[in-house]
Coordinates of C-alpha atoms and ligand atoms in Angstrom, one line a residue:
Chain F
M1 CA 4.9 26.7 30.9
L2 CA 7.3 24.8 29.0
E3 CA 10.7 24.7 31.1
V4 CA 14.2 23.0 30.2
R5 CA 16.3 22.3 33.1
R6 CA 20.3 21.9 31.9
L7 CA 19.9 19.3 29.2
S8 CA 22.6 17.6 27.8
A9 CA 22.7 15.8 24.8
D10 CA 25.4 13.6 22.8
H11 CA 25.6 12.0 19.7
G12 CA 27.9 9.3 20.7
Q13 CA 31.2 10.8 21.8
L14 CA 29.9 14.5 20.9
R15 CA 28.1 16.4 23.1
A16 CA 25.6 18.4 21.2
V17 CA 24.2 20.0 23.4
H18 CA 25.7 21.1 26.9
E19 CA 23.8 21.9 30.4
L20 CA 21.2 24.1 28.5
S21 CA 18.7 25.6 30.3
L22 CA 15.5 27.6 28.6
S23 CA 11.8 28.2 29.9
L24 CA 8.7 29.3 27.2
E25 CA 6.0 31.5 28.5
A26 CA 2.4 31.0 26.4
G27 CA 1.8 33.8 24.1
R28 CA 5.5 33.9 23.6
A29 CA 8.2 33.0 20.9
H30 CA 11.3 32.2 22.2
A31 CA 14.4 32.1 19.4
V32 CA 17.3 29.5 19.8
I33 CA 20.0 30.8 17.2
G34 CA 23.0 29.9 15.6
A35 CA 25.1 28.8 12.9
N36 CA 25.1 24.8 11.5
G37 CA 25.9 22.5 13.8
A38 CA 25.7 24.6 17.2
G39 CA 23.3 22.0 18.6
K40 CA 20.5 23.7 17.8
S41 CA 18.0 20.4 16.0
T42 CA 19.5 18.1 18.8
L43 CA 18.0 20.4 21.4
L44 CA 14.0 20.2 19.7
R45 CA 14.5 16.8 19.1
A46 CA 15.6 16.2 23.1
I47 CA 12.2 18.4 23.9
A48 CA 9.8 16.5 21.8
G49 CA 11.0 13.3 23.3
L50 CA 12.8 12.2 19.9
H51 CA 16.8 12.2 21.9
P52 CA 17.4 11.0 25.0
P53 CA 19.0 13.2 26.7
S54 CA 21.9 12.1 28.5
S55 CA 21.3 14.1 31.9
G56 CA 19.1 17.9 32.8
S57 CA 14.8 17.6 32.6
V58 CA 12.4 18.9 30.9
L59 CA 9.3 19.8 32.1
L60 CA 5.9 20.8 31.2
D61 CA 3.3 22.9 33.5
G62 CA 5.8 21.7 36.6
E63 CA 5.8 18.0 35.6
D64 CA 8.7 16.1 34.4
I65 CA 8.8 14.2 30.8
T66 CA 12.4 14.2 30.5
R67 CA 11.3 10.3 30.0
E68 CA 8.3 10.7 27.8
P69 CA 8.0 9.1 24.4
P70 CA 7.1 11.8 21.6
E71 CA 3.9 10.2 20.5
L72 CA 2.7 10.6 24.4
R73 CA 3.9 14.4 24.4
V74 CA 1.9 15.2 21.4
T75 CA -1.0 14.1 23.7
R76 CA -0.3 16.7 26.1
G77 CA 0.2 19.7 23.6
I78 CA 3.8 19.6 22.7
C79 CA 4.3 19.7 18.9
L80 CA 7.7 19.8 16.5
V81 CA 7.6 20.2 13.2
P82 CA 11.3 18.8 12.4
E83 CA 13.9 20.0 10.4
G84 CA 13.7 19.2 6.4
R85 CA 9.7 19.3 6.7
R86 CA 9.2 15.4 7.0
L87 CA 5.8 15.3 5.3
F88 CA 4.7 11.6 4.4
A89 CA 6.0 11.7 1.4
S90 CA 3.5 9.3 -0.3
L91 CA 0.2 10.5 1.5
T92 CA -1.7 13.3 0.0
V93 CA -1.6 16.5 1.7
E94 CA -5.3 15.9 3.4
E95 CA -3.4 12.4 5.0
N96 CA -0.5 14.1 6.3
L97 CA -3.1 16.6 8.0
L98 CA -5.3 13.9 9.5
V99 CA -2.2 11.7 10.6
G100 CA -1.6 14.9 12.3
R101 CA -4.9 14.7 13.7
H102 CA -4.4 11.4 15.0
R103 CA -3.8 12.5 18.7
A104 CA -5.1 16.3 18.7
A105 CA -5.6 17.5 21.7
K106 CA -9.3 19.7 21.9
G107 CA -9.0 23.4 20.2
P108 CA -10.0 25.5 17.6
W109 CA -7.9 24.0 14.8
E110 CA -8.2 21.2 12.3
P111 CA -7.7 20.7 8.6
G112 CA -10.5 22.9 7.9
R113 CA -8.8 25.6 9.8
V114 CA -5.6 24.9 8.0
Y115 CA -7.3 25.6 4.5
E116 CA -8.7 28.6 5.5
L117 CA -4.7 29.3 6.9
F118 CA -3.4 28.2 3.3
P119 CA -6.2 28.6 0.9
W120 CA -4.4 26.9 -2.3
L121 CA -3.9 23.7 0.0
R122 CA -7.5 23.1 0.1
E123 CA -7.4 22.6 -4.2
R124 CA -4.5 20.6 -3.3
R125 CA -5.2 18.3 -0.5
R126 CA -5.8 15.3 -2.6
Q127 CA -2.0 15.9 -4.3
P128 CA 0.8 13.2 -2.9
A129 CA 2.3 15.6 -0.6
S130 CA 6.2 15.0 -2.8
Q131 CA 4.2 16.8 -5.6
L132 CA 4.2 19.9 -3.7
S133 CA 7.1 22.8 -3.5
G134 CA 9.5 23.3 -0.6
G135 CA 7.2 26.4 0.9
E136 CA 4.3 24.4 0.8
Q137 CA 5.7 21.7 1.9
Q138 CA 6.4 24.0 5.0
A139 CA 2.7 25.1 5.3
V140 CA 2.0 21.8 4.9
A141 CA 4.1 20.6 8.0
I142 CA 3.2 23.1 10.2
G143 CA -0.8 22.4 9.3
R144 CA 0.3 19.1 10.4
A145 CA 1.5 20.5 14.1
L146 CA -1.4 22.8 14.2
V147 CA -3.8 20.2 14.1
A148 CA -3.1 18.4 16.9
N149 CA -3.8 21.5 18.6
P150 CA -0.4 22.4 20.7
R151 CA 0.2 24.0 23.6
V152 CA 4.1 24.5 22.6
L153 CA 5.4 24.2 19.6
L154 CA 8.2 24.0 18.4
L155 CA 9.5 25.0 14.8
D156 CA 12.9 23.8 13.4
E157 CA 14.3 26.4 11.0
L158 CA 10.9 27.0 9.0
S159 CA 13.1 29.3 6.2
L160 CA 15.1 26.1 5.7
G161 CA 15.7 26.3 2.0
L162 CA 12.8 28.8 1.1
A163 CA 13.0 32.2 -0.7
P164 CA 12.8 35.1 1.6
K165 CA 9.2 36.1 0.3
I166 CA 7.8 32.4 1.3
V167 CA 9.8 32.5 4.4
R168 CA 8.1 35.6 5.1
Q169 CA 5.2 34.8 4.7
L170 CA 5.1 32.0 6.6
Y171 CA 6.2 34.2 9.7
E172 CA 3.9 36.5 8.9
L173 CA 1.7 33.5 10.7
L174 CA 3.4 33.5 13.9
P175 CA 2.0 36.5 16.0
R176 CA -1.8 35.2 15.2
L177 CA -0.4 31.7 16.9
L178 CA 1.0 33.4 20.1
E179 CA -2.6 35.2 20.2
T180 CA -3.8 31.9 21.4
G181 CA -1.7 31.1 24.2
M182 CA 0.4 29.0 22.1
A183 CA 4.0 29.3 23.1
V184 CA 6.3 28.6 20.3
L185 CA 10.0 27.6 20.3
L186 CA 11.8 28.1 17.0
V187 CA 15.2 28.0 16.1
E188 CA 16.5 29.4 13.7
Q189 CA 19.7 30.0 11.5
D190 CA 18.4 32.9 9.3
V191 CA 18.4 35.5 12.2
S192 CA 16.5 38.5 11.5
Q193 CA 13.1 36.9 11.0
A194 CA 13.5 34.8 14.5
M195 CA 14.4 38.7 16.4
R196 CA 11.4 40.6 14.6
V197 CA 8.8 38.0 16.5
A198 CA 10.4 36.3 18.8
S199 CA 10.6 38.1 22.7
R200 CA 13.2 36.4 23.5
V201 CA 16.1 35.2 21.9
Q202 CA 18.9 32.5 22.9
C203 CA 22.3 32.1 21.4
L204 CA 24.0 28.7 20.8
L205 CA 27.6 28.2 19.8
E206 CA 28.5 24.6 20.3
G207 CA 25.9 23.5 22.1
R208 CA 26.8 26.0 24.6
T209 CA 24.6 29.2 25.5
T210 CA 26.6 32.5 24.4
L211 CA 23.6 35.3 25.0
E212 CA 20.5 35.2 26.3
G213 CA 17.6 38.2 26.5
R214 CA 15.5 40.5 25.0
P215 CA 16.0 40.9 21.3
R216 CA 15.8 44.8 21.7
D217 CA 18.9 44.8 24.1
F218 CA 22.0 43.5 21.8
T219 CA 23.4 45.2 19.4
P220 CA 24.2 43.3 16.1
A221 CA 27.4 43.7 16.6
Q222 CA 27.2 41.5 20.0
I223 CA 24.4 39.2 18.4
E224 CA 27.0 38.4 15.5
A225 CA 29.7 38.2 18.1
A226 CA 28.0 35.4 20.2
Y227 CA 26.7 34.0 16.6
F228 CA 30.2 33.1 15.7
G229 CA 32.1 33.0 18.8
L230 CA 34.2 36.1 18.5
R231 CA 35.9 37.0 21.3
T232 CA 34.5 40.7 21.9
E233 CA 34.6 40.6 25.5
K234 CA 35.0 39.2 28.0
E235 CA 32.5 36.8 29.4
Chain Y
M1 CA -3.5 -24.5 -23.3
I2 CA -6.1 -22.4 -22.2
A3 CA -6.7 -24.9 -19.4
A4 CA -3.2 -24.3 -18.4
I5 CA -3.5 -20.6 -18.4
V6 CA -6.4 -20.6 -16.3
Q7 CA -4.9 -23.3 -14.0
G8 CA -2.2 -21.1 -13.9
V9 CA -3.9 -17.8 -12.9
L10 CA -5.7 -19.7 -10.1
V11 CA -2.5 -21.0 -8.4
G12 CA -1.0 -17.7 -9.2
G13 CA -3.8 -16.4 -6.7
T14 CA -2.2 -18.3 -3.6
Y15 CA 1.4 -17.7 -4.9
A16 CA 0.2 -13.3 -4.7
L17 CA -1.6 -14.5 -1.2
V18 CA 2.1 -16.2 0.0
A19 CA 4.4 -12.8 -1.4
C20 CA 0.9 -10.3 0.3
G21 CA 2.2 -10.4 3.7
L22 CA 5.8 -10.7 2.5
S23 CA 5.4 -6.7 0.6
L24 CA 4.1 -6.4 3.9
A25 CA 6.3 -6.3 6.3
F26 CA 9.3 -5.1 3.4
G27 CA 7.0 -2.1 2.2
V28 CA 6.4 -1.1 6.4
M29 CA 9.8 -1.9 8.3
R30 CA 12.0 -2.6 6.1
L31 CA 11.5 -6.5 7.3
V32 CA 13.1 -8.8 4.3
N33 CA 11.6 -12.1 6.4
I34 CA 13.3 -15.0 4.6
A35 CA 11.5 -17.3 7.7
H36 CA 8.3 -16.3 5.5
G37 CA 7.5 -19.7 4.2
D38 CA 8.0 -21.5 7.5
L39 CA 5.6 -19.9 8.4
A40 CA 3.4 -20.3 5.8
V41 CA 4.1 -24.1 6.1
C42 CA 3.6 -23.8 10.3
G43 CA 0.3 -22.4 8.8
A44 CA -0.3 -25.8 7.1
Y45 CA 1.1 -28.1 10.1
L46 CA -1.0 -26.4 12.3
A47 CA -4.4 -26.7 10.3
L48 CA -3.0 -30.6 10.1
M49 CA -3.1 -30.4 14.5
A50 CA -6.7 -29.0 14.2
A51 CA -7.7 -32.0 12.2
A52 CA -5.5 -34.6 14.2
G53 CA -7.1 -33.0 17.3
F54 CA -10.2 -31.9 17.5
G55 CA -11.5 -33.5 14.0
A56 CA -11.6 -30.0 12.4
P57 CA -11.9 -29.2 8.6
P58 CA -9.6 -26.8 6.8
V59 CA -11.9 -24.2 7.0
L60 CA -12.6 -24.4 10.8
A61 CA -9.1 -24.7 11.5
L62 CA -9.1 -21.4 9.8
V63 CA -11.0 -20.2 13.3
L64 CA -8.0 -21.6 15.2
V65 CA -5.1 -20.9 13.3
L66 CA -5.7 -17.6 11.8
P67 CA -5.9 -15.4 15.2
L68 CA -2.7 -17.7 16.6
A69 CA -0.4 -16.5 13.1
F70 CA -1.6 -13.5 13.8
G71 CA -0.7 -13.6 17.6
V72 CA 2.6 -15.3 16.6
G73 CA 3.1 -12.6 13.5
A74 CA 3.4 -9.6 16.2
L75 CA 4.5 -11.4 19.1
L76 CA 7.9 -12.1 16.2
Q77 CA 7.9 -8.3 15.9
L78 CA 8.0 -7.5 19.1
T79 CA 10.8 -9.7 20.8
L80 CA 13.0 -10.3 17.7
F81 CA 12.0 -8.2 14.4
E82 CA 11.9 -5.2 16.3
R83 CA 15.4 -5.6 17.9
A84 CA 17.0 -7.1 14.4
L85 CA 15.8 -3.6 12.1
R86 CA 17.4 -1.9 15.3
G87 CA 20.8 -3.6 14.0
G88 CA 21.0 -2.4 10.9
E89 CA 20.7 -3.5 7.0
L90 CA 21.9 -7.2 7.7
A91 CA 21.1 -7.8 11.0
P92 CA 16.9 -8.5 9.9
V93 CA 18.2 -11.2 7.1
L94 CA 21.0 -13.1 9.8
V95 CA 17.8 -13.3 12.3
T96 CA 15.1 -14.2 10.1
F97 CA 17.3 -16.8 8.6
G98 CA 18.0 -18.2 11.9
L99 CA 14.4 -18.4 12.7
S100 CA 13.5 -20.8 8.8
V101 CA 16.3 -22.7 10.8
V102 CA 14.9 -23.0 13.8
I103 CA 11.2 -23.5 12.8
Q104 CA 12.6 -26.2 10.1
N105 CA 14.2 -28.2 12.8
L106 CA 11.0 -27.7 15.8
L107 CA 8.9 -29.0 12.5
V108 CA 10.8 -31.7 11.9
T109 CA 11.4 -33.4 15.5
G110 CA 7.9 -32.5 16.0
A111 CA 6.3 -33.8 12.9
S112 CA 9.0 -35.6 11.1
A113 CA 10.4 -34.9 7.5
N114 CA 7.6 -37.5 6.0
P115 CA 5.8 -35.5 3.8
R116 CA 2.6 -34.5 4.0
S117 CA -0.8 -33.2 2.9
L118 CA -4.0 -31.5 4.5
D119 CA -7.1 -33.3 3.8
G120 CA -9.8 -31.0 2.3
G121 CA -12.7 -34.0 1.7
A122 CA -15.0 -34.4 -1.0
F123 CA -15.0 -30.2 -1.8
A124 CA -10.8 -30.2 -2.9
L125 CA -11.3 -33.2 -5.3
A126 CA -14.4 -32.2 -7.0
G127 CA -14.6 -29.8 -9.8
F128 CA -17.0 -27.9 -12.0
E129 CA -17.4 -27.5 -15.6
V130 CA -17.0 -24.0 -17.5
G131 CA -17.1 -23.4 -21.2
G132 CA -15.9 -26.7 -21.4
L133 CA -13.2 -26.5 -18.8
T134 CA -13.1 -28.2 -15.5
L135 CA -12.3 -26.5 -12.9
S136 CA -11.5 -27.6 -9.4
W137 CA -13.2 -25.9 -6.4
L138 CA -10.3 -25.9 -4.4
R139 CA -8.3 -24.1 -6.5
T140 CA -11.0 -22.0 -7.5
A141 CA -11.9 -21.2 -4.2
G142 CA -7.9 -20.6 -3.6
F143 CA -8.0 -17.8 -6.2
A144 CA -11.2 -15.8 -4.7
T145 CA -9.7 -16.3 -1.0
A146 CA -6.3 -14.7 -2.4
V147 CA -8.2 -11.4 -4.3
V148 CA -11.1 -11.0 -1.3
V149 CA -7.9 -10.8 1.3
L150 CA -5.5 -8.6 -1.1
G151 CA -8.9 -6.6 -1.7
S152 CA -9.5 -6.2 1.8
L153 CA -5.8 -5.5 2.7
H154 CA -5.7 -2.6 -0.2
L155 CA -8.8 -1.1 1.4
L156 CA -7.6 -1.5 4.7
L157 CA -4.6 0.5 3.6
A158 CA -5.9 3.3 1.5
R159 CA -9.7 3.9 3.3
T160 CA -9.0 3.7 6.9
G161 CA -7.5 5.4 9.8
F162 CA -5.3 2.7 10.7
G163 CA -4.1 2.5 6.9
R164 CA -3.1 5.6 6.6
R165 CA -1.0 5.6 10.0
V166 CA 0.5 2.1 8.6
R167 CA 1.7 3.9 5.6
A168 CA 2.4 7.6 7.7
T169 CA 4.3 4.7 9.3
A170 CA 6.5 3.6 6.1
D171 CA 7.2 6.7 4.8
D172 CA 8.2 8.1 8.0
P173 CA 8.6 6.3 11.1
E174 CA 9.9 9.1 13.3
A175 CA 7.4 12.0 11.9
A176 CA 4.7 9.5 12.8
R177 CA 5.9 9.6 16.2
L178 CA 5.6 12.9 16.0
S179 CA 2.1 12.9 14.7
G180 CA 1.1 10.6 18.1
V181 CA 1.2 7.5 16.1
R182 CA 2.2 4.7 18.8
V183 CA 4.7 2.7 15.8
R184 CA 5.5 -0.2 18.0
P185 CA 1.7 -1.6 18.1
V186 CA 1.2 -0.4 14.2
F187 CA 4.1 -2.7 13.2
A188 CA 2.8 -5.1 15.9
C189 CA -0.3 -5.5 13.6
V190 CA 1.2 -5.7 10.5
A191 CA 3.1 -7.9 11.5
G192 CA 0.5 -10.2 12.5
I193 CA -1.6 -9.7 9.0
S194 CA 1.4 -10.3 7.7
V195 CA 2.1 -14.5 9.1
A196 CA -2.1 -14.5 9.5
T197 CA -2.0 -14.0 5.6
A198 CA 0.9 -16.6 5.1
A199 CA -0.4 -19.3 7.6
L200 CA -3.4 -18.5 5.5
A201 CA -2.2 -19.8 1.7
G202 CA 0.2 -22.0 3.6
M203 CA -3.5 -23.6 4.3
F204 CA -4.3 -23.6 1.0
L205 CA -1.1 -25.2 -0.3
G206 CA -1.2 -28.1 1.9
L207 CA -4.9 -28.6 0.3
M208 CA -2.8 -28.2 -2.9
S209 CA 0.1 -30.4 -3.1
T210 CA 2.1 -32.2 -0.1
F211 CA 4.6 -30.0 2.4
D212 CA 7.4 -31.4 4.8
P213 CA 9.3 -29.4 7.2
Y214 CA 11.5 -28.0 4.1
S215 CA 9.2 -26.6 2.1
G216 CA 9.2 -23.0 3.2
G217 CA 12.3 -21.9 0.9
L218 CA 10.5 -23.2 -2.0
I219 CA 7.3 -21.0 -1.0
L220 CA 9.5 -18.0 0.1
I221 CA 11.6 -18.1 -3.5
F222 CA 8.2 -18.2 -5.2
A223 CA 7.0 -15.1 -2.8
F224 CA 9.9 -13.0 -3.2
E225 CA 9.3 -13.6 -7.2
A226 CA 6.2 -13.1 -7.2
V227 CA 6.4 -9.4 -5.4
V228 CA 9.6 -8.6 -7.6
I229 CA 7.9 -9.3 -10.9
G230 CA 4.8 -7.2 -9.3
G231 CA 6.7 -4.8 -8.6
L232 CA 7.5 -3.3 -4.5
G233 CA 4.4 -1.9 -3.1
S234 CA 1.6 -2.8 -4.7
L235 CA -0.9 -5.6 -3.5
W236 CA -2.8 -5.2 -7.4
G237 CA 1.0 -6.2 -8.8
T238 CA 2.0 -8.7 -6.4
L239 CA -1.9 -10.3 -7.6
A240 CA -0.5 -9.9 -11.2
G241 CA 2.9 -11.1 -10.4
G242 CA 1.7 -14.0 -8.4
I243 CA -0.8 -15.1 -12.0
V244 CA 2.8 -14.2 -14.0
L245 CA 4.3 -17.6 -12.1
G246 CA 1.5 -19.3 -11.9
V247 CA 0.7 -19.2 -15.5
T248 CA 4.7 -19.5 -16.8
Q249 CA 4.8 -22.4 -14.3
Q250 CA 1.3 -24.3 -16.4
L251 CA 2.7 -23.4 -19.2
V252 CA 5.9 -24.7 -19.0
A253 CA 4.7 -27.7 -17.7
L254 CA 2.2 -28.9 -20.6
W255 CA 5.7 -29.1 -22.7
D256 CA 7.7 -30.7 -19.7
V257 CA 6.9 -30.7 -16.2
R258 CA 10.7 -30.7 -15.0
F259 CA 11.3 -26.7 -16.1
A260 CA 8.3 -25.8 -15.0
V261 CA 9.8 -24.3 -11.4
L262 CA 13.6 -23.6 -13.5
A263 CA 11.4 -21.9 -15.5
V264 CA 9.6 -19.6 -13.2
H265 CA 13.0 -18.7 -12.0
V266 CA 14.3 -17.9 -15.3
L267 CA 11.5 -16.0 -15.4
F268 CA 12.6 -14.2 -12.2
F269 CA 16.2 -13.1 -13.4
G270 CA 14.9 -11.6 -16.6
V271 CA 12.5 -9.3 -15.2
L272 CA 15.3 -8.6 -12.8
V273 CA 17.5 -7.7 -15.7
V274 CA 15.3 -5.7 -17.5
R275 CA 14.0 -3.9 -14.4
P276 CA 16.4 -4.1 -11.7
V277 CA 14.7 -3.3 -8.1
R278 CA 15.3 -0.3 -6.4
A279 CA 15.5 0.6 -2.4
Ligands
ADP301 N1 22.4 12.0 13.7 C1 23.9 12.1 14.3 N2 24.7 11.2 14.3 C2 25.8 11.9 15.0 N3 26.1 13.3 14.8 C3 25.4 14.2 14.8 C4 23.5 13.5 14.5 N4 22.9 14.5 14.5 C5 23.4 16.0 14.7 N5 25.3 15.5 15.0 C6 25.9 16.6 15.0 O1 25.7 17.1 16.6 C7 26.2 18.7 16.6 C8 24.5 19.0 16.7 O2 23.9 18.8 15.6 P1 22.4 19.6 15.0 O3 21.7 19.4 16.6 O4 21.8 19.1 13.6 O5 23.1 21.0 15.0 P2 22.0 22.7 14.6 O6 20.4 22.4 14.5 O7 22.6 24.2 14.6 O8 22.4 22.6 12.6 C9 26.7 18.9 15.0 O9 28.2 18.7 15.5 C10 26.3 17.1 14.3 O10 27.3 17.1 13.6
MG302 MG1 19.1 21.6 12.4

């Protein structure tokens, strides 16, 4: 469904993502893990259209969308839940969802469904988003992306700064999304949650892929080595 | 005294009308538009041209000037402001300062430096009596227009889908794009509204007193002061700020006309000292 081919992305002189390739299938979750600064956010931003890549391409259903702006990719069904939530702080919860609805594709998701998913949100829908806790904001950020009915959902560090219990609750959602045929690309520093739901895992180190495959095919030691760049074996 | 206060309130409405566009452009795009006052003066000159060219009375001139001003604002945003805003904090200030100088020079070349005024006809001179006070129809109409425009803008921003997208974009343009909002047209519309309200206010100012190609500077300063006194980011605050300015000016003028404008600036500094502006 989504294919990334030999994508490179720079911040000035610094190459943050180095000839990276990956492919995503409908109904599957693909996890990209890596330490802080590995280039995960830059990768997702390039896929969403916020960061123009230096080379390589992004394809959706075989069509090259590398040069398309993010607002057009939304209508094609690519939605990013950005790192740090990035809610519209002066808007209410409901207004945040309605903005997410602006260019929505047809599909099952609308604000009512989001309130069913997070029942406590319904009572708080008239509150400014800035008054919510981190976990609640993350739920709204996910909701804001879902109401656009994406076919590919990009999640940047869902767990960042949240309590383990909240993180677990948010991750419990993912299988339900995958069931509907949505493809999910999730990026994490926190490896354990991501490995549990993902059918493929890809480890980044300084913008390069150091490991890729099915999570169960790797031992924790192998993951650790790829994550931190320890040289346990020859390439 | 009461008469001065009432006059101040009425004039303050027009100050708020100039100020709201400035506040909007800053609130949404972080654009400090130094040329805002000059654009208002352009509105007055355009009305003058409409009057001279087609014999259009000021009310009819509105129909011509407002859409034109909206278009000019949108075009300025797409060609000039947009690039300036990408160039860091100082670039927009320098670019709009340059635009201000360009507008002033064009006006001097095209219309000479002589003071002008718009002829509002009998309406502009007539007044009516309420409880022993004589109010000018023109100033009352200016105030009513300001209230209607600010109220409509408030409703537009607070209640419509477009307004919601404007506020979302003001909060976080990148996140807005990720929700499918096309930010450029949103900004172009906001700039259009900003310049159109400036032109409207400029026409009222032109009806109430004389103007020349350099009048924009003082108009800009008054608009800044209204925004700062009223508090950034609130249209009703801007109206209140404009009224405070107008009333101060009129009250001090009772005592000595020469100090009226100075008093307004002193008040502004006072407010800044007590409550510094936070970004
Ligand atoms: N806006 C930016 N300007 C300059 N360098 C950046 C910027 N954002 C990220 N970088 C650099 O790019 C590299 C990758 O960053 P990022 O994609 O945010 O990594 P991750 O999300 O994996 O933590 C880091 O070295 C970071 O310092
Ligand atoms: Mg990151």
